mmCIF file with all atom_site columns, C-alpha atoms and ligand atoms in Angstrom:
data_model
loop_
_atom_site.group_PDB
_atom_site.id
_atom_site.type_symbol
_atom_site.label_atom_id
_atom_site.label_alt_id
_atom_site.label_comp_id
_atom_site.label_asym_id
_atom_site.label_entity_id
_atom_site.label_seq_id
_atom_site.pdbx_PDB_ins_code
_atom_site.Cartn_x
_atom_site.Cartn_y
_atom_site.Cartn_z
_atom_site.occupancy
_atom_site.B_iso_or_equiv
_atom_site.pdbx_formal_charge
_atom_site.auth_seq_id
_atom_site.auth_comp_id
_atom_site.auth_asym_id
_atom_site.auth_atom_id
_atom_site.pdbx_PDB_model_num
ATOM   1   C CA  . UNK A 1 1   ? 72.458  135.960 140.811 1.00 0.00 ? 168 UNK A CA  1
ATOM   2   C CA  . UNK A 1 2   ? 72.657  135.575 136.915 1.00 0.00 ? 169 UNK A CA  1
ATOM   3   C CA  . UNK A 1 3   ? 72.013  138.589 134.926 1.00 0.00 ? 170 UNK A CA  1
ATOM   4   C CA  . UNK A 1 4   ? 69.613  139.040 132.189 1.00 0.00 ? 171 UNK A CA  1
ATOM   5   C CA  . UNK A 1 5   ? 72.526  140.442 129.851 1.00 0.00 ? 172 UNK A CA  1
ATOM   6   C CA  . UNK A 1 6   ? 75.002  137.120 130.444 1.00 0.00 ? 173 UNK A CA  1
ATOM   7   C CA  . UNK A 1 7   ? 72.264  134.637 130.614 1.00 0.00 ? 174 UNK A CA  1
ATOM   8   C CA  . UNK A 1 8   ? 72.875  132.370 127.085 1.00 0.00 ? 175 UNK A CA  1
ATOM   9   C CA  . UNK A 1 9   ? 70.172  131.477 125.107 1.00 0.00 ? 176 UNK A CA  1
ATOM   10  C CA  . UNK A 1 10  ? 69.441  128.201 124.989 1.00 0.00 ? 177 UNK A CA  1
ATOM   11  C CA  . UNK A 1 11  ? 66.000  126.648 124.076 1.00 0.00 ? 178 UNK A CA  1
ATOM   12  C CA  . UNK A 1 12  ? 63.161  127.981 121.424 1.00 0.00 ? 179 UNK A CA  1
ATOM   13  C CA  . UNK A 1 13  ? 63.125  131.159 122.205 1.00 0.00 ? 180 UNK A CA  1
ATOM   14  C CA  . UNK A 1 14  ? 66.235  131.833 120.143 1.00 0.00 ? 181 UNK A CA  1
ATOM   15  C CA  . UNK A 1 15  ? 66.945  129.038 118.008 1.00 0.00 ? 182 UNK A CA  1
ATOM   16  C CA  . UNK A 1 16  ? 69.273  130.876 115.827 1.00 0.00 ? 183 UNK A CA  1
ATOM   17  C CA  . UNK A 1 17  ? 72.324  131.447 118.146 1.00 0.00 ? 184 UNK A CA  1
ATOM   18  C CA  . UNK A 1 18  ? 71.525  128.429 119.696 1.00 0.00 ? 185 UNK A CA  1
ATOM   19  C CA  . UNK A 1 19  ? 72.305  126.420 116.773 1.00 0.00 ? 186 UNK A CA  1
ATOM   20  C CA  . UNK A 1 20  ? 75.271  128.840 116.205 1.00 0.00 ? 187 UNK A CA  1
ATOM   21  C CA  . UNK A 1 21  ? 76.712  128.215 119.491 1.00 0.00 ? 188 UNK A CA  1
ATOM   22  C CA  . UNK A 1 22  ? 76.839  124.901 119.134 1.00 0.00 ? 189 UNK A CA  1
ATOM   23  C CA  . UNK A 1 23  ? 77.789  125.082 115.496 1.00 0.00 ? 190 UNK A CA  1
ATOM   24  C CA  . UNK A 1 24  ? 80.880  126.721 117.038 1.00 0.00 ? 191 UNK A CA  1
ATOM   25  C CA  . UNK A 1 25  ? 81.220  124.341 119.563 1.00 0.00 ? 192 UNK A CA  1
ATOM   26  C CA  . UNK A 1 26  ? 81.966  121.339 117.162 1.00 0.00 ? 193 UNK A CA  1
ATOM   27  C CA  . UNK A 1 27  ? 83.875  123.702 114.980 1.00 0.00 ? 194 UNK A CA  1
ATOM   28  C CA  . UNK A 1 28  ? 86.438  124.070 118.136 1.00 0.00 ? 195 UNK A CA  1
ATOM   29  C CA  . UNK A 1 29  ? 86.287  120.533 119.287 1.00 0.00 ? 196 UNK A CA  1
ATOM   30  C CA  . UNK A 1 30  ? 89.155  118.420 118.044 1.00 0.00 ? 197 UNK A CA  1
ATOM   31  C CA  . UNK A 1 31  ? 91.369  121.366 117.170 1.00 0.00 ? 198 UNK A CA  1
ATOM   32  C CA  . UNK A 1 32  ? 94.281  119.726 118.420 1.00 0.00 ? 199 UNK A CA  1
ATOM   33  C CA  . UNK A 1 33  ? 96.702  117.521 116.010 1.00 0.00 ? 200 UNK A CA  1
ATOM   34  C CA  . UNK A 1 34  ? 98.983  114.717 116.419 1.00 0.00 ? 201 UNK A CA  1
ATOM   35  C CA  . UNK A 1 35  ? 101.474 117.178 117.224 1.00 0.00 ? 202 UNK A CA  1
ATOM   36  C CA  . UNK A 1 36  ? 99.088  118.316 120.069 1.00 0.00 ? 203 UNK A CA  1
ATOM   37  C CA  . UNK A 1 37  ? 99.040  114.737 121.931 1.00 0.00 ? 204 UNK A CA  1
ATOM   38  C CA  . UNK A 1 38  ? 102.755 114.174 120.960 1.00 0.00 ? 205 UNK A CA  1
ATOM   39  C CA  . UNK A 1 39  ? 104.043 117.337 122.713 1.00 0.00 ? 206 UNK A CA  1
ATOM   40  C CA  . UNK A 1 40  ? 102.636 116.711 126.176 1.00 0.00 ? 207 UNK A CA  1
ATOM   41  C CA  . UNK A 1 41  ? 103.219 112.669 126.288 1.00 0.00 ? 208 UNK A CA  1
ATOM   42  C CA  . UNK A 1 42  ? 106.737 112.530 124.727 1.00 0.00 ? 209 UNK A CA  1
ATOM   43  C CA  . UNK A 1 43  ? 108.206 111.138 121.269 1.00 0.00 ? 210 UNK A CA  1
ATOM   44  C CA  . UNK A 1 44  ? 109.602 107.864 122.638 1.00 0.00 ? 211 UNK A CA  1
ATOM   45  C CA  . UNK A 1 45  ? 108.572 104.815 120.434 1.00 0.00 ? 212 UNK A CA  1
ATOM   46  C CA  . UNK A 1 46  ? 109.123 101.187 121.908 1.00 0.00 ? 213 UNK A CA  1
ATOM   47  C CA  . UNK A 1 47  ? 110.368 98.702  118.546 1.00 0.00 ? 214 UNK A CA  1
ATOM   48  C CA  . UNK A 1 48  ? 111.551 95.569  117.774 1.00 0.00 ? 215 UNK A CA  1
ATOM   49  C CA  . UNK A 1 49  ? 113.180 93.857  115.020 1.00 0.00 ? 216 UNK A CA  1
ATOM   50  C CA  . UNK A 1 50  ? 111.533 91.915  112.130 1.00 0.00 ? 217 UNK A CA  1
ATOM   51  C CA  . UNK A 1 51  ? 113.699 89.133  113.616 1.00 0.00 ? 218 UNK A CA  1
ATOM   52  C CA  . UNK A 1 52  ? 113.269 89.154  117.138 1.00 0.00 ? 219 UNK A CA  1
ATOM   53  C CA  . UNK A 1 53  ? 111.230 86.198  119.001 1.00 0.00 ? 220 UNK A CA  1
ATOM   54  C CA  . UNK A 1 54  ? 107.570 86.837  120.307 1.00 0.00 ? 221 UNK A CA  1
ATOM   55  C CA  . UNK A 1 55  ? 109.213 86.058  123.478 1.00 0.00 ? 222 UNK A CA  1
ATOM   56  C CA  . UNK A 1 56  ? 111.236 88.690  123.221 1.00 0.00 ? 223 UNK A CA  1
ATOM   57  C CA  . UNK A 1 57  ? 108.127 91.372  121.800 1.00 0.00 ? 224 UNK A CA  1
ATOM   58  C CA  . UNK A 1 58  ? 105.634 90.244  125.118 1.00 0.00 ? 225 UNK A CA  1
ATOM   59  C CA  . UNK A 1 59  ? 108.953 90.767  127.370 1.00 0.00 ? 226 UNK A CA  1
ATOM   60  C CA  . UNK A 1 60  ? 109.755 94.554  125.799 1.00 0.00 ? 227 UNK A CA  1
ATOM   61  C CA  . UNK A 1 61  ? 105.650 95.194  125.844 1.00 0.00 ? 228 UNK A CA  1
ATOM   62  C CA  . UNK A 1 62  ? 105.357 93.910  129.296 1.00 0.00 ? 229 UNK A CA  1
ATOM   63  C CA  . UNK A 1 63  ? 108.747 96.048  130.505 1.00 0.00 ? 230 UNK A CA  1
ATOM   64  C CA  . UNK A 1 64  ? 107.311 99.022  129.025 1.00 0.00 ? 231 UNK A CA  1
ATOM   65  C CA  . UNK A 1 65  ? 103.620 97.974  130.248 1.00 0.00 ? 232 UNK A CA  1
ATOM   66  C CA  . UNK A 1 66  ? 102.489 99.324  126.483 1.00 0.00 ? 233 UNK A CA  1
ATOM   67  C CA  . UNK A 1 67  ? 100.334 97.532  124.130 1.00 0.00 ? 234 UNK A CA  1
ATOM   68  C CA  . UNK A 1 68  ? 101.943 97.759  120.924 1.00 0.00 ? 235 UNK A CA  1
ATOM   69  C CA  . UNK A 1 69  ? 105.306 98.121  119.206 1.00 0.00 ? 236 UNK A CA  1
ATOM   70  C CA  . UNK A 1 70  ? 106.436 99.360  116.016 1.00 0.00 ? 237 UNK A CA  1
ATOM   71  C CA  . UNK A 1 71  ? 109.336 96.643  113.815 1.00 0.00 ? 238 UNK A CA  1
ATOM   72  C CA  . UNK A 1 72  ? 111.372 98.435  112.520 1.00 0.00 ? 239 UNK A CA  1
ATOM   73  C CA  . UNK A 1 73  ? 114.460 97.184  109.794 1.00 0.00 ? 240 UNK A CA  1
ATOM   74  C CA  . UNK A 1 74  ? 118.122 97.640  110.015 1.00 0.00 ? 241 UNK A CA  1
ATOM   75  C CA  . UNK A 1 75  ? 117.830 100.999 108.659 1.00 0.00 ? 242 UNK A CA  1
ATOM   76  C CA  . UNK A 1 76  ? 115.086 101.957 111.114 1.00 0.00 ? 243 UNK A CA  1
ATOM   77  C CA  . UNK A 1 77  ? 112.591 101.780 108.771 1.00 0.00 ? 244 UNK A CA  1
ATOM   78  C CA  . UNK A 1 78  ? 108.744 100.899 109.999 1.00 0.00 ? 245 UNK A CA  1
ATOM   79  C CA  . UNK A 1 79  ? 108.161 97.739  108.386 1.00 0.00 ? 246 UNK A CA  1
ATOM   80  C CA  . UNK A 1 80  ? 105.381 96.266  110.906 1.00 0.00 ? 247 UNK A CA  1
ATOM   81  C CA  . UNK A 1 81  ? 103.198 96.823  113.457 1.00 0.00 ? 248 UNK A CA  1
ATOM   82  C CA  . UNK A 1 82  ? 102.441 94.691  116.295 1.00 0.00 ? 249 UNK A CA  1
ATOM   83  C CA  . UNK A 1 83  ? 99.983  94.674  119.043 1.00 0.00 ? 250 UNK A CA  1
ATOM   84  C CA  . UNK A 1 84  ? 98.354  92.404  122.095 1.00 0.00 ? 251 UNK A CA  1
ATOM   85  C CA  . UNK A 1 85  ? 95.830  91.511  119.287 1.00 0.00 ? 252 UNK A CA  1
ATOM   86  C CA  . UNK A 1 86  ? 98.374  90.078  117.047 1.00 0.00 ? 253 UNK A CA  1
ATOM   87  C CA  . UNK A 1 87  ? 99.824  87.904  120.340 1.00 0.00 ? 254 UNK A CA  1
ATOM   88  C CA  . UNK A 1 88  ? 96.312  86.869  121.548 1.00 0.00 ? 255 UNK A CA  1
ATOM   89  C CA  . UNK A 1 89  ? 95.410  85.914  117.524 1.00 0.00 ? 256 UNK A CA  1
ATOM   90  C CA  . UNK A 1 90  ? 98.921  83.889  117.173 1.00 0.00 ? 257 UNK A CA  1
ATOM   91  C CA  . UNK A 1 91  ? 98.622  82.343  120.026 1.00 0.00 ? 258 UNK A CA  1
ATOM   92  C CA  . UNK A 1 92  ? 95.071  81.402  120.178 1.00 0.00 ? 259 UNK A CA  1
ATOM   93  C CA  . UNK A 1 93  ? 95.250  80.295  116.235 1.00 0.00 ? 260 UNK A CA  1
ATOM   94  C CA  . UNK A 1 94  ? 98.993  78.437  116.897 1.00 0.00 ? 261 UNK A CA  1
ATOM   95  C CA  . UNK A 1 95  ? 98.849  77.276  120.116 1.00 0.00 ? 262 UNK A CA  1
ATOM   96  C CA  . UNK A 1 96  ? 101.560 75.036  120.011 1.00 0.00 ? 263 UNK A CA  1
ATOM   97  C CA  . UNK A 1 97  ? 103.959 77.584  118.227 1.00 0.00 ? 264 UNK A CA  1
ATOM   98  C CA  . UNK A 1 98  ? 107.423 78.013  120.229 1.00 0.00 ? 265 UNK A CA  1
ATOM   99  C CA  . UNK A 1 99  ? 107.308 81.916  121.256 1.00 0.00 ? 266 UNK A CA  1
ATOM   100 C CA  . UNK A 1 100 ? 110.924 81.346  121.153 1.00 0.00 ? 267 UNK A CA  1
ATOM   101 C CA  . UNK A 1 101 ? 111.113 80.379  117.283 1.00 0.00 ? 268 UNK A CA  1
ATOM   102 C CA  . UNK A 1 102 ? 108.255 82.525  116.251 1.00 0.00 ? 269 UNK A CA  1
ATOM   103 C CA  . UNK A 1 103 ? 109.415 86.135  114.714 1.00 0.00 ? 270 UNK A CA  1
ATOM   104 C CA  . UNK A 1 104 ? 108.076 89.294  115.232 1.00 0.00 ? 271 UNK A CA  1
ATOM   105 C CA  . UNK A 1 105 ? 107.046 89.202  111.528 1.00 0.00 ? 272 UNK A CA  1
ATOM   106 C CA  . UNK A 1 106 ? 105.172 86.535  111.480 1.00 0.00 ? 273 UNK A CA  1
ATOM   107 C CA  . UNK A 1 107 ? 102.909 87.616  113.523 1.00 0.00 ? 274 UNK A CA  1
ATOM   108 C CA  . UNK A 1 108 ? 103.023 91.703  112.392 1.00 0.00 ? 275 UNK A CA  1
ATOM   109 C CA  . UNK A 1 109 ? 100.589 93.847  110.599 1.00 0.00 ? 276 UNK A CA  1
ATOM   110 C CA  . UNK A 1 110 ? 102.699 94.946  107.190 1.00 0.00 ? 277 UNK A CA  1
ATOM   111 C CA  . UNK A 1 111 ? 100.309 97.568  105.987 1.00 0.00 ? 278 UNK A CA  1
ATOM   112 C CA  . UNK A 1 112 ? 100.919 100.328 108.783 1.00 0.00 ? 279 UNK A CA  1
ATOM   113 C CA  . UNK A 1 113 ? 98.278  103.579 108.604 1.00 0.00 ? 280 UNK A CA  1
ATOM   114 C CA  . UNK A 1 114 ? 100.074 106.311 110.199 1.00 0.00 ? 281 UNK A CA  1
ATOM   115 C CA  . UNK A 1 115 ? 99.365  109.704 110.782 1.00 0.00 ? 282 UNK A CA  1
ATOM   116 C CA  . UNK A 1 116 ? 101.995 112.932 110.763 1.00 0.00 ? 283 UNK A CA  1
ATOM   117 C CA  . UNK A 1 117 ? 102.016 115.873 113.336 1.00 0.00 ? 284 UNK A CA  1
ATOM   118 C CA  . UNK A 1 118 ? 99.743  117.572 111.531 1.00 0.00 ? 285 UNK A CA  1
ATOM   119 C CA  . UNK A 1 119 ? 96.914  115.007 111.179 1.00 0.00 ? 286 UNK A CA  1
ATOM   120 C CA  . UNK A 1 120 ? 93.722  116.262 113.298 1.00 0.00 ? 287 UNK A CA  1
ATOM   121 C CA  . UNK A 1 121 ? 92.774  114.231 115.977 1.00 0.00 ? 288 UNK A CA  1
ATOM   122 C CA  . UNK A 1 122 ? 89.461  114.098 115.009 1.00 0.00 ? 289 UNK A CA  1
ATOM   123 C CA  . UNK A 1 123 ? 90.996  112.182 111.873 1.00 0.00 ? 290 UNK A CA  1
ATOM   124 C CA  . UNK A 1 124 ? 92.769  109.789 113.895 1.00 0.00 ? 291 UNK A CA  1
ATOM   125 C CA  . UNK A 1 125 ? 89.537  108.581 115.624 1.00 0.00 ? 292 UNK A CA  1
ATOM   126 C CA  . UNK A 1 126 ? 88.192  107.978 112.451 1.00 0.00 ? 293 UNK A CA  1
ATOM   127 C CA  . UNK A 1 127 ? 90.676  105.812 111.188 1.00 0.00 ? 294 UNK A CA  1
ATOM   128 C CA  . UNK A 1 128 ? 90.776  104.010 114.542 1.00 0.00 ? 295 UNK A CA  1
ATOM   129 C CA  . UNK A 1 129 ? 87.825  103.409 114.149 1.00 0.00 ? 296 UNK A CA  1
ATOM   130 C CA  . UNK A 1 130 ? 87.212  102.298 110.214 1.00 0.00 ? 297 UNK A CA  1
ATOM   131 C CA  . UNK A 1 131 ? 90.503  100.449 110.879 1.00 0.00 ? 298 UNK A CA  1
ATOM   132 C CA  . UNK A 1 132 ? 89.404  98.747  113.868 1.00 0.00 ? 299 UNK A CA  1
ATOM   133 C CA  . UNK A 1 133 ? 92.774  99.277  115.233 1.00 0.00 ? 300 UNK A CA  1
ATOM   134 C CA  . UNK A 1 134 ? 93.480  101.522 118.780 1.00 0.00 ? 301 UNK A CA  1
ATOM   135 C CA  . UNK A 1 135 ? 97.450  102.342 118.383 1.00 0.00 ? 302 UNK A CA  1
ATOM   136 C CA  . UNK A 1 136 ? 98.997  104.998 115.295 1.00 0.00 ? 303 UNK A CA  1
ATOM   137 C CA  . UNK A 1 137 ? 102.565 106.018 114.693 1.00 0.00 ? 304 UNK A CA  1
ATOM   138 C CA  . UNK A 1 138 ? 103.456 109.212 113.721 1.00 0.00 ? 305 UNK A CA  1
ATOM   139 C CA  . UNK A 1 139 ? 106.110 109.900 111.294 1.00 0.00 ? 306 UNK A CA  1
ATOM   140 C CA  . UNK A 1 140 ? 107.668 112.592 109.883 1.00 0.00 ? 307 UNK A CA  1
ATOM   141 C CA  . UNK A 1 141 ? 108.917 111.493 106.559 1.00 0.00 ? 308 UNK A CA  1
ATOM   142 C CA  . UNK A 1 142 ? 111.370 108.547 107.318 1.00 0.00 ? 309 UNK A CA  1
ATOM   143 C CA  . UNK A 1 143 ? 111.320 109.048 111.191 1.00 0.00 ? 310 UNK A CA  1
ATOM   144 C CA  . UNK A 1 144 ? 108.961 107.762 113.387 1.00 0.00 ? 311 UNK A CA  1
ATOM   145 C CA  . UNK A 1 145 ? 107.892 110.806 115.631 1.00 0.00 ? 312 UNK A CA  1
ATOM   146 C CA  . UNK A 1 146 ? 105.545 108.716 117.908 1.00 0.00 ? 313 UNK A CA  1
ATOM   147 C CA  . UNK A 1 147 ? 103.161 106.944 118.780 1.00 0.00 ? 314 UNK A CA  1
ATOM   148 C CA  . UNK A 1 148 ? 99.047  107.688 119.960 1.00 0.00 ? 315 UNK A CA  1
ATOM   149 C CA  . UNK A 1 149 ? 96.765  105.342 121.330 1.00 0.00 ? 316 UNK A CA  1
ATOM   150 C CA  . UNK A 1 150 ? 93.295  105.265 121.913 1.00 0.00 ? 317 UNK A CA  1
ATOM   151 C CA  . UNK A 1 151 ? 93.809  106.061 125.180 1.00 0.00 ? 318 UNK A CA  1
ATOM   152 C CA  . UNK A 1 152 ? 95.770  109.236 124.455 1.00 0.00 ? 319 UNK A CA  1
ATOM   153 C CA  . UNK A 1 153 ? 93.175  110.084 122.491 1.00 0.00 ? 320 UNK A CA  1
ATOM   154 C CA  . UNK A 1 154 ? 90.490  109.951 125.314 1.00 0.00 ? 321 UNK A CA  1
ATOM   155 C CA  . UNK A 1 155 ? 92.271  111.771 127.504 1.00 0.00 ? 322 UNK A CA  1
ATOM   156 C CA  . UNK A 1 156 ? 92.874  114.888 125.335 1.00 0.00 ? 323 UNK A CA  1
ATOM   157 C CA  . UNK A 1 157 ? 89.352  114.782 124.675 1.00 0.00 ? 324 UNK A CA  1
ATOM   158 C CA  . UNK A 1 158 ? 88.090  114.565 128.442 1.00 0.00 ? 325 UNK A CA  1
ATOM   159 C CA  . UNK A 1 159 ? 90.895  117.294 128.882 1.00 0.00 ? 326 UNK A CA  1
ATOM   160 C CA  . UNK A 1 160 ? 89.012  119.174 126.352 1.00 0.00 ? 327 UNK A CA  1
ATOM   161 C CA  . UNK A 1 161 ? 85.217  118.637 127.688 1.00 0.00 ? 328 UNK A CA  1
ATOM   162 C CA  . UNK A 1 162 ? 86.858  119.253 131.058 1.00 0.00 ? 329 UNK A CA  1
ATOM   163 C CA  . UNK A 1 163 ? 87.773  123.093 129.344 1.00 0.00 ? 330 UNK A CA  1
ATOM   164 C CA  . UNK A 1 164 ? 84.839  123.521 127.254 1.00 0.00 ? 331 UNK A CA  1
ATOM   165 C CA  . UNK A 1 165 ? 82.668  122.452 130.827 1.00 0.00 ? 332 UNK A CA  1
ATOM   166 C CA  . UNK A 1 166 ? 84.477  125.447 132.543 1.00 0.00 ? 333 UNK A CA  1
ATOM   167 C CA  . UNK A 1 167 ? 84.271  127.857 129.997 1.00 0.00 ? 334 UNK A CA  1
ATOM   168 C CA  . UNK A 1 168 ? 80.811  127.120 129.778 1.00 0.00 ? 335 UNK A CA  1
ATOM   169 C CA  . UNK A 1 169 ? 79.836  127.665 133.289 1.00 0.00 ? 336 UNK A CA  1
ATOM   170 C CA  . UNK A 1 170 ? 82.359  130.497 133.853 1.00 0.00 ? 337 UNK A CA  1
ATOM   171 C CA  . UNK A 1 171 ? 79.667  132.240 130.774 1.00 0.00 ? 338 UNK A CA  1
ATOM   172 C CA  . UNK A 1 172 ? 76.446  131.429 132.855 1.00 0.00 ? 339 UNK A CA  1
ATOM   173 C CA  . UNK A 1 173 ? 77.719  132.472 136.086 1.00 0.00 ? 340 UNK A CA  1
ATOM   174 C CA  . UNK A 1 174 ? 79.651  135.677 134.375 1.00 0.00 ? 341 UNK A CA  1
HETATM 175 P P1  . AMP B 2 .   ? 94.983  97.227  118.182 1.00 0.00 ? 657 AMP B P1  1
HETATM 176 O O1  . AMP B 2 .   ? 93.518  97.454  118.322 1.00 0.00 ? 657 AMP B O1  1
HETATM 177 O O2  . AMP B 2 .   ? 95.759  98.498  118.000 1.00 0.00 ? 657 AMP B O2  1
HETATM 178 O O3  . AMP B 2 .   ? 95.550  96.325  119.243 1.00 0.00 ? 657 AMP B O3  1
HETATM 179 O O4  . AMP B 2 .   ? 95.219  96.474  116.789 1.00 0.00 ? 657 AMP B O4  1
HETATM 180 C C1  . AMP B 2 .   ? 94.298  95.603  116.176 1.00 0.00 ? 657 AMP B C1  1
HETATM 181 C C2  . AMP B 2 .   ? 94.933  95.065  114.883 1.00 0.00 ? 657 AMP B C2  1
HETATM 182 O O5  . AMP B 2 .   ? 95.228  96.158  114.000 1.00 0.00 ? 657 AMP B O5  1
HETATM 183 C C3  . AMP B 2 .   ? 96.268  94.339  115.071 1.00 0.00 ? 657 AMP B C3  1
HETATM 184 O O6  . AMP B 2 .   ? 96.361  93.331  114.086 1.00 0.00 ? 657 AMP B O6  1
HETATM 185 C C4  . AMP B 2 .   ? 97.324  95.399  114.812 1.00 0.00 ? 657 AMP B C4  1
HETATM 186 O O7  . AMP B 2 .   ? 98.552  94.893  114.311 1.00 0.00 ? 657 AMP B O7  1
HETATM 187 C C5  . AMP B 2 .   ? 96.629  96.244  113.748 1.00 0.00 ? 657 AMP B C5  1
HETATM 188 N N1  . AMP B 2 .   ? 97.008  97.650  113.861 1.00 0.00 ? 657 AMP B N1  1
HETATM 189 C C6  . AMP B 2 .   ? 97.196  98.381  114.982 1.00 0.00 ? 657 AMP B C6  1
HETATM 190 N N2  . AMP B 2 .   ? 97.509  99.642  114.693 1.00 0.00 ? 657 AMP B N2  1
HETATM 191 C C7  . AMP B 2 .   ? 97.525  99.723  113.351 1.00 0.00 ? 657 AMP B C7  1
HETATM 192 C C8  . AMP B 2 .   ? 97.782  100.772 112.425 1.00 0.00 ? 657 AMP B C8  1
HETATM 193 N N3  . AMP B 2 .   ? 98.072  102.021 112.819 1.00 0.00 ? 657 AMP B N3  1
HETATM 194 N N4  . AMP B 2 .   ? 97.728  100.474 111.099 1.00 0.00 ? 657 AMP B N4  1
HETATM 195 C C9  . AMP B 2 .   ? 97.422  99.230  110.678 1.00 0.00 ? 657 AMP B C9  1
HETATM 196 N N5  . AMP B 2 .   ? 97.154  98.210  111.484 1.00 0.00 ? 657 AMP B N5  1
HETATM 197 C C10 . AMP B 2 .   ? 97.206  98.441  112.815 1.00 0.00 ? 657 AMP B C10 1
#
């Protein structure tokens, strides 16, 4: 049986702490950062060379069964970006390109938005999604740190609603 005293107020009857509850609720959503996704799926970043052959970029993508690698120069330096977009784009738009004498910067994004540890999450889903891209490196100064994807992205946040869910009933039921 749920007491008087735990029962929430939700409704008209109070619409002040309603709307502070959930005023709270947004305010905790997203708290976690770059760093947040980073620490629990690893640091490793898959790259390729600015030289390398698109046969060679689907065959390290495919290995790795990711959708994206960073290029990166001689001195390690993120020069590029590519993605299963850029392949299905190149090869839908060149069809009768050799994979084999095609480079990984032909075919690569240049102008790479990246995020650092400390960028909110909530901030990478915005530039996701004014970007119209699904994949972000992090870096930390020179060094690449890692990389997020949409899909890490979604599953923090179900992680999250998962929490919020539990808390949520564990205050109705007391
Ligand atoms: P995606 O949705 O990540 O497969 O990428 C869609 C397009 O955006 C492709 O041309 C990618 O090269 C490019 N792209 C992906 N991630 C980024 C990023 N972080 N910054 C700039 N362009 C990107």
């Amino acid at each position: 049986m749920v007491s008087k005293k735990t029962t929430p107020h939700f409704g008209h009857e109070n619409p002040h702490t309603h709307s502070q509850s959930v005023e709270a609720a947004v305010v905790n959503a997203y708290k976690g950062t770059a760093g947040t996704i980073l620490a629990d799926k690893g640091h490793e970043v898959v790259s390729v060379r600015p030289v390398d052959s698109i046969r060679h970029v689907v065959r390290v993508m495919y290995d790795h069964k990711i959708g994206s690698v960073v290029v990166k120069d001689q001195n390690g330096h993120l020069v590029g970006m590519l993605t299963e977009r850029d392949l299905v784009m190149g090869f839908a738009t060149h069809p009768d390109e050799d994979p084999d004498n095609t480079r990984a910067d032909q075919l690569m994004t240049k102008e790479v938005v990246t995020a650092t540890s400390e960028t909110p999450i909530l901030e990478i889903l915005h530039k996701m999604s004014e970007g119209r891209f699904r994949h972000m490196p992090v870096v930390d100064g020179e060094h690449i740190a890692g990389m997020i994807s949409i899909g890490d992205v979604v599953k923090f946040r179900l992680r999250e609603l998962e929490y919020e869910a539990l808390k949520l009933k564990q205050m109705i039921v007391g």
